[in-house]
Each structure stands twice: as C-alpha cells, then as structure tokens.
mmCIF file of C-alpha atoms and ligand atoms in Angstrom:
data_model
loop_
_atom_site.group_PDB
_atom_site.id
_atom_site.type_symbol
_atom_site.label_atom_id
_atom_site.label_comp_id
_atom_site.label_asym_id
_atom_site.label_seq_id
_atom_site.Cartn_x
_atom_site.Cartn_y
_atom_site.Cartn_z
ATOM 1 C CA MET B 1 33.439 92.364 52.575
ATOM 2 C CA ILE B 2 32.683 89.657 50.037
ATOM 3 C CA ALA B 3 29.578 90.014 47.852
ATOM 4 C CA TYR B 4 27.966 88.138 44.979
ATOM 5 C CA VAL B 5 26.428 90.085 42.100
ATOM 6 C CA TRP B 6 24.403 88.198 39.518
ATOM 7 C CA ALA B 7 21.133 87.902 37.628
ATOM 8 C CA GLU B 8 19.060 84.742 37.355
ATOM 9 C CA ASP B 9 15.731 83.760 35.888
ATOM 10 C CA GLU B 10 12.954 81.878 37.657
ATOM 11 C CA ASP B 11 14.769 78.552 37.073
ATOM 12 C CA LYS B 12 18.133 79.917 38.343
ATOM 13 C CA VAL B 13 19.493 80.066 34.793
ATOM 14 C CA ILE B 14 22.473 82.446 34.576
ATOM 15 C CA GLY B 15 24.088 81.546 31.256
ATOM 16 C CA LYS B 16 23.754 79.878 27.875
ATOM 17 C CA ASP B 17 26.488 79.033 25.327
ATOM 18 C CA GLY B 18 28.978 81.132 27.297
ATOM 19 C CA GLU B 19 26.784 84.211 27.292
ATOM 20 C CA LEU B 20 23.953 85.862 29.191
ATOM 21 C CA PRO B 21 20.608 84.543 27.890
ATOM 22 C CA TRP B 22 19.006 88.005 28.040
ATOM 23 C CA HIS B 23 19.619 91.625 27.173
ATOM 24 C CA LEU B 24 18.740 93.850 30.118
ATOM 25 C CA PRO B 25 20.650 97.165 30.080
ATOM 26 C CA ALA B 26 19.046 98.383 33.316
ATOM 27 C CA ASP B 27 20.594 95.406 35.104
ATOM 28 C CA MET B 28 23.962 96.089 33.490
ATOM 29 C CA ALA B 29 23.779 99.653 34.848
ATOM 30 C CA PHE B 30 22.872 98.289 38.295
ATOM 31 C CA PHE B 31 25.793 95.844 38.074
ATOM 32 C CA LYS B 32 28.160 98.669 37.180
ATOM 33 C CA LYS B 33 26.992 100.905 40.024
ATOM 34 C CA VAL B 34 27.429 98.122 42.588
ATOM 35 C CA THR B 35 30.763 96.762 41.399
ATOM 36 C CA LEU B 36 32.434 100.165 41.035
ATOM 37 C CA GLN B 37 32.520 100.198 44.838
ATOM 38 C CA GLY B 38 35.268 97.576 44.948
ATOM 39 C CA ASP B 39 37.153 94.975 42.911
ATOM 40 C CA ILE B 40 35.593 92.181 40.849
ATOM 41 C CA VAL B 41 36.509 88.509 40.889
ATOM 42 C CA MET B 42 35.430 86.154 38.106
ATOM 43 C CA GLY B 43 36.128 82.804 36.534
ATOM 44 C CA ARG B 44 38.147 82.669 33.322
ATOM 45 C CA ARG B 45 35.063 81.768 31.263
ATOM 46 C CA THR B 46 33.094 84.749 32.536
ATOM 47 C CA TYR B 47 36.072 87.012 31.888
ATOM 48 C CA GLU B 48 36.102 85.905 28.263
ATOM 49 C CA THR B 49 32.410 86.799 27.826
ATOM 50 C CA ILE B 50 33.222 90.496 28.444
ATOM 51 C CA PRO B 51 33.550 92.171 25.037
ATOM 52 C CA LYS B 52 35.637 95.131 26.220
ATOM 53 C CA ARG B 53 37.798 93.754 28.969
ATOM 54 C CA PRO B 54 38.928 94.514 31.569
ATOM 55 C CA LEU B 55 35.947 96.378 33.009
ATOM 56 C CA LEU B 56 37.188 99.843 33.873
ATOM 57 C CA GLY B 57 37.280 101.569 37.248
ATOM 58 C CA ARG B 58 37.734 98.424 39.347
ATOM 59 C CA ARG B 59 40.453 95.780 39.607
ATOM 60 C CA ASN B 60 39.534 92.729 37.520
ATOM 61 C CA ILE B 61 40.706 89.511 39.183
ATOM 62 C CA VAL B 62 40.472 86.415 37.027
ATOM 63 C CA LEU B 63 40.629 82.857 38.372
ATOM 64 C CA THR B 64 42.147 80.152 36.160
ATOM 65 C CA THR B 65 44.103 76.928 36.519
ATOM 66 C CA ASN B 66 46.217 77.961 33.535
ATOM 67 C CA GLN B 67 49.567 79.198 34.876
ATOM 68 C CA ASP B 68 50.329 80.870 31.540
ATOM 69 C CA TYR B 69 47.014 82.687 31.191
ATOM 70 C CA GLU B 70 47.384 86.277 30.111
ATOM 71 C CA ALA B 71 44.726 88.898 30.742
ATOM 72 C CA PRO B 72 46.185 92.329 29.928
ATOM 73 C CA GLY B 73 44.934 94.944 32.374
ATOM 74 C CA ALA B 74 43.576 92.292 34.759
ATOM 75 C CA MET B 75 45.131 90.310 37.622
ATOM 76 C CA VAL B 76 45.298 86.535 37.274
ATOM 77 C CA VAL B 77 45.014 84.210 40.298
ATOM 78 C CA HIS B 78 44.936 80.448 40.637
ATOM 79 C CA SER B 79 43.036 79.839 43.851
ATOM 80 C CA LYS B 80 40.245 81.214 46.009
ATOM 81 C CA GLU B 81 42.793 81.976 48.765
ATOM 82 C CA GLU B 82 44.883 84.058 46.373
ATOM 83 C CA ALA B 83 41.802 86.085 45.386
ATOM 84 C CA LEU B 84 40.827 86.676 49.029
ATOM 85 C CA ALA B 85 44.399 87.705 49.852
ATOM 86 C CA LEU B 86 44.317 90.337 47.100
ATOM 87 C CA GLY B 87 41.134 91.791 48.573
ATOM 88 C CA LYS B 88 42.880 92.087 51.962
ATOM 89 C CA GLU B 89 46.071 93.460 50.447
ATOM 90 C CA TYR B 90 44.245 96.273 48.616
ATOM 91 C CA GLY B 91 41.682 96.795 51.359
ATOM 92 C CA GLU B 92 38.855 96.609 48.833
ATOM 93 C CA ASP B 93 35.497 94.876 48.944
ATOM 94 C CA LEU B 94 35.392 91.911 46.577
ATOM 95 C CA TYR B 95 32.440 91.474 44.256
ATOM 96 C CA ILE B 96 32.264 87.915 42.943
ATOM 97 C CA ILE B 97 30.561 88.185 39.566
ATOM 98 C CA GLY B 98 30.444 84.536 38.453
ATOM 99 C CA GLY B 99 30.088 82.208 36.917
ATOM 100 C CA ALA B 100 28.509 79.171 38.475
ATOM 101 C CA THR B 101 31.810 77.641 39.647
ATOM 102 C CA LEU B 102 32.720 80.771 41.623
ATOM 103 C CA PHE B 103 29.226 81.094 43.117
ATOM 104 C CA LYS B 104 29.805 77.611 44.509
ATOM 105 C CA MET B 105 33.394 78.234 45.556
ATOM 106 C CA PHE B 106 32.805 81.303 47.739
ATOM 107 C CA GLU B 107 29.555 80.201 49.406
ATOM 108 C CA ASP B 108 31.108 80.052 52.891
ATOM 109 C CA ASP B 109 32.756 83.451 52.472
ATOM 110 C CA VAL B 110 30.050 85.584 50.915
ATOM 111 C CA GLU B 111 28.351 88.122 53.181
ATOM 112 C CA ILE B 112 26.141 90.165 50.835
ATOM 113 C CA LEU B 113 24.101 88.973 47.837
ATOM 114 C CA TYR B 114 23.007 91.300 45.049
ATOM 115 C CA ARG B 115 20.533 89.124 43.155
ATOM 116 C CA THR B 116 18.575 90.337 40.162
ATOM 117 C CA LEU B 117 15.556 88.097 39.706
ATOM 118 C CA ILE B 118 14.170 88.079 36.179
ATOM 119 C CA ASN B 119 10.567 86.911 35.883
ATOM 120 C CA GLU B 120 11.076 84.742 32.804
ATOM 121 C CA HIS B 121 12.065 81.209 31.816
ATOM 122 C CA PHE B 122 15.070 81.185 29.502
ATOM 123 C CA LYS B 123 16.864 78.268 27.896
ATOM 124 C CA GLY B 124 20.180 77.839 29.649
ATOM 125 C CA ASP B 125 23.105 75.576 30.438
ATOM 126 C CA THR B 126 24.569 77.345 33.495
ATOM 127 C CA TYR B 127 22.749 77.768 36.787
ATOM 128 C CA PHE B 128 23.216 79.526 40.118
ATOM 129 C CA PRO B 129 23.856 76.708 42.668
ATOM 130 C CA ARG B 130 20.500 75.094 43.385
ATOM 131 C CA ASP B 131 21.509 74.143 46.926
ATOM 132 C CA PHE B 132 22.567 77.653 47.959
ATOM 133 C CA ASP B 133 21.452 78.125 51.570
ATOM 134 C CA TYR B 134 19.314 81.262 51.702
ATOM 135 C CA ASP B 135 18.343 80.404 55.296
ATOM 136 C CA LYS B 136 21.694 81.868 56.315
ATOM 137 C CA PHE B 137 20.728 85.233 54.788
ATOM 138 C CA GLU B 138 17.965 87.745 55.196
ATOM 139 C CA ARG B 139 16.574 89.894 52.405
ATOM 140 C CA ILE B 140 17.121 93.532 53.361
ATOM 141 C CA GLN B 141 16.112 95.227 50.128
ATOM 142 C CA SER B 142 13.890 94.562 47.128
ATOM 143 C CA GLU B 143 13.306 97.061 44.338
ATOM 144 C CA VAL B 144 11.372 96.509 41.127
ATOM 145 C CA GLY B 145 13.390 97.319 37.984
ATOM 146 C CA PRO B 146 12.162 99.320 35.010
ATOM 147 C CA VAL B 147 10.330 97.708 32.103
ATOM 148 C CA ASP B 148 10.415 99.709 28.877
ATOM 149 C CA ASP B 149 11.422 99.493 25.197
ATOM 150 C CA LYS B 150 15.000 98.612 26.109
ATOM 151 C CA ASN B 151 14.299 96.452 29.155
ATOM 152 C CA LYS B 152 11.650 93.958 28.189
ATOM 153 C CA TYR B 153 11.693 91.650 31.204
ATOM 154 C CA ALA B 154 10.134 92.294 34.584
ATOM 155 C CA HIS B 155 12.863 92.047 37.183
ATOM 156 C CA THR B 156 13.650 92.847 40.792
ATOM 157 C CA TYR B 157 16.897 93.917 42.443
ATOM 158 C CA GLU B 158 17.316 92.171 45.775
ATOM 159 C CA VAL B 159 19.960 92.610 48.472
ATOM 160 C CA TRP B 160 20.515 89.883 51.061
ATOM 161 C CA GLN B 161 22.737 90.034 54.117
ATOM 162 C CA ARG B 162 24.268 87.128 56.016
ATOM 163 C CA LYS B 163 22.630 86.698 59.428
ATOM 164 C CA GLU B 164 24.830 87.177 62.511
HETATM 165 N N1 NAP X 201 23.738 85.864 34.912
HETATM 166 C C1 NAP X 201 24.848 86.254 35.513
HETATM 167 O O1 NAP X 201 24.809 87.102 36.407
HETATM 168 C C2 NAP X 201 26.156 85.667 35.121
HETATM 169 C C3 NAP X 201 27.331 86.045 35.785
HETATM 170 C C4 NAP X 201 28.551 85.472 35.392
HETATM 171 C C5 NAP X 201 28.566 84.535 34.373
HETATM 172 N N2 NAP X 201 27.396 84.193 33.759
HETATM 173 C C6 NAP X 201 27.402 83.169 32.706
HETATM 174 O O2 NAP X 201 27.940 81.964 33.272
HETATM 175 C C7 NAP X 201 28.662 81.248 32.253
HETATM 176 C C8 NAP X 201 30.088 81.023 32.687
HETATM 177 O O3 NAP X 201 30.113 80.405 33.951
HETATM 178 P P1 NAP X 201 30.893 79.041 34.238
HETATM 179 O O4 NAP X 201 30.480 78.514 35.551
HETATM 180 O O5 NAP X 201 30.762 78.187 33.034
HETATM 181 O O6 NAP X 201 32.417 79.506 34.226
HETATM 182 P P2 NAP X 201 33.224 80.518 35.229
HETATM 183 O O7 NAP X 201 32.911 80.217 36.647
HETATM 184 O O8 NAP X 201 33.095 81.913 34.765
HETATM 185 O O9 NAP X 201 34.743 80.119 34.897
HETATM 186 C C9 NAP X 201 35.162 78.794 35.132
HETATM 187 C C10 NAP X 201 36.680 78.774 35.064
HETATM 188 O O10 NAP X 201 37.225 79.357 36.253
HETATM 189 C C11 NAP X 201 38.456 78.725 36.538
HETATM 190 N N3 NAP X 201 38.372 78.051 37.827
HETATM 191 C C12 NAP X 201 37.289 77.504 38.412
HETATM 192 N N4 NAP X 201 37.607 76.943 39.619
HETATM 193 C C13 NAP X 201 38.942 77.166 39.786
HETATM 194 C C14 NAP X 201 39.879 76.850 40.828
HETATM 195 N N5 NAP X 201 39.517 76.180 41.938
HETATM 196 N N6 NAP X 201 41.168 77.216 40.662
HETATM 197 C C15 NAP X 201 41.546 77.888 39.565
HETATM 198 N N7 NAP X 201 40.711 78.228 38.535
HETATM 199 C C16 NAP X 201 39.431 77.864 38.653
HETATM 200 C C17 NAP X 201 38.676 77.688 35.443
HETATM 201 O O11 NAP X 201 39.395 78.340 34.411
HETATM 202 P P3 NAP X 201 40.398 77.517 33.424
HETATM 203 O O12 NAP X 201 39.510 76.628 32.601
HETATM 204 O O13 NAP X 201 41.055 78.594 32.633
HETATM 205 O O14 NAP X 201 41.345 76.760 34.331
HETATM 206 C C18 NAP X 201 37.259 77.379 35.005
HETATM 207 O O15 NAP X 201 37.175 76.842 33.704
HETATM 208 C C19 NAP X 201 28.529 82.104 30.984
HETATM 209 O O16 NAP X 201 27.401 81.668 30.245
HETATM 210 C C20 NAP X 201 28.272 83.486 31.535
HETATM 211 O O17 NAP X 201 27.600 84.315 30.607
HETATM 212 C C21 NAP X 201 26.224 84.731 34.106
#
C-alpha cells in the first residue's frame, strides 16, 4: 500500500524556507503514529529538514539524483521505481512524506491520503500539487485535532481512500 502523509494550510502551503511554516506537536504525534506502521519515503530536501535523522522505528528511504549522497542510517534511492521496489522487497507499506516533488511523482500510485488540514493562511514557498485529483478518492475519516497551549491552530485529520 502506498500512502501520502502531510499537513497543509487553507492555501495548500506545506513549506517555507525549507521548513514547516507552523509548529503543531499534535500533528507531529499523528504523523509518527501513522508512519510507524511502515517505511517512509521522502525527497532529499525534506530529509535534510529532519533535525534528528533518520526517524527511528521505520526505514527511511531518501530520493536524490546525487549518486554520491550519503545518509547514514537511511536508504538512498535514485528513482520512483527503486523506491517502490524496496517497498515490495521488504513487504512494507510505503508512506510518502514529501515534499512537493514527491507528492507529484507518486500521484498515480498513491492509494491512501492522510491529510492534516490547518485552518490558517501561512506564508509559504512550497505547495501540495494544486491539480491533485481528489475526485479519484473518497474521504473516509475526518477528526478534529486538539487546540490548546501547545497546538494553537485549528486542524483536522482526514483520511481519503482511492475509489475502486
Ligand atoms: N507540510 C508537510 O507535510 C511537509 C512534508 C514534507 C516536506 N515539507 C516541506 O516541503 C519543503 C521541501 O519540499 P520540496 O518539494 O522542496 O523538496 P523534496 O520533494 O523534499 O526534495 C526534492 C529533492 O528530491 C530529489 N528528487 C526529486 N525528484 C527526483 C527524481 N525523479 N529522481 C531522483 N531524485 C529526485 C532531488 O534531490 P537532489 O537535489 O539531491 O537530487 C530533489 O531536489 C520543505 O519546506 C519541507 O519543510 C512539508
């Protein structure tokens, strides 16, 4: 199974200056719970935004064109096909965690979407693909996230499944 896991604001912003534009620990916890069920696949830029990398408890698969790229503790691949083959080889679900280039790249392969919708408008420079075809998916779950001292933004965790 191939899934996307990401958070976006109301304008589909997902990143700014190579980082997340928001601090939302509840969403980080949600992300961890979901992705611990399989392996994670990410672009080289997203990998480098992770302060303590690799993320533990799941295989980290990093996509780069750089044949010499070194990511200690992670697996490095150079094509979408190579990433998909690793998922098959290990028999694990693959969670594609970004960034924008990967959310475009796997759009014909993805079966489940874990989308956190944040009800804000942030400044950003990286967006979830605007032409993503949600008509091919149905929303099967929607749960409001907590808002408190540590989680200042109203947000909703959605799960979408590809239609038959
Ligand atoms: N809100 C969220 O849920 C979320 C999730 C993830 C990321 N983000 C944010 O998104 C931003 C990063 O996203 P991004 O789109 O700029 O970068 P990205 O997708 O993380 O990484 C792009 C890199 O992936 C590699 N790559 C892409 N296509 C490839 C291909 N066909 N073959 C081999 N390698 C390929 C290239 O690495 P090389 O340059 O090394 O060749 C490319 O520079 C950051 O701001 C991050 O914080 C947000």
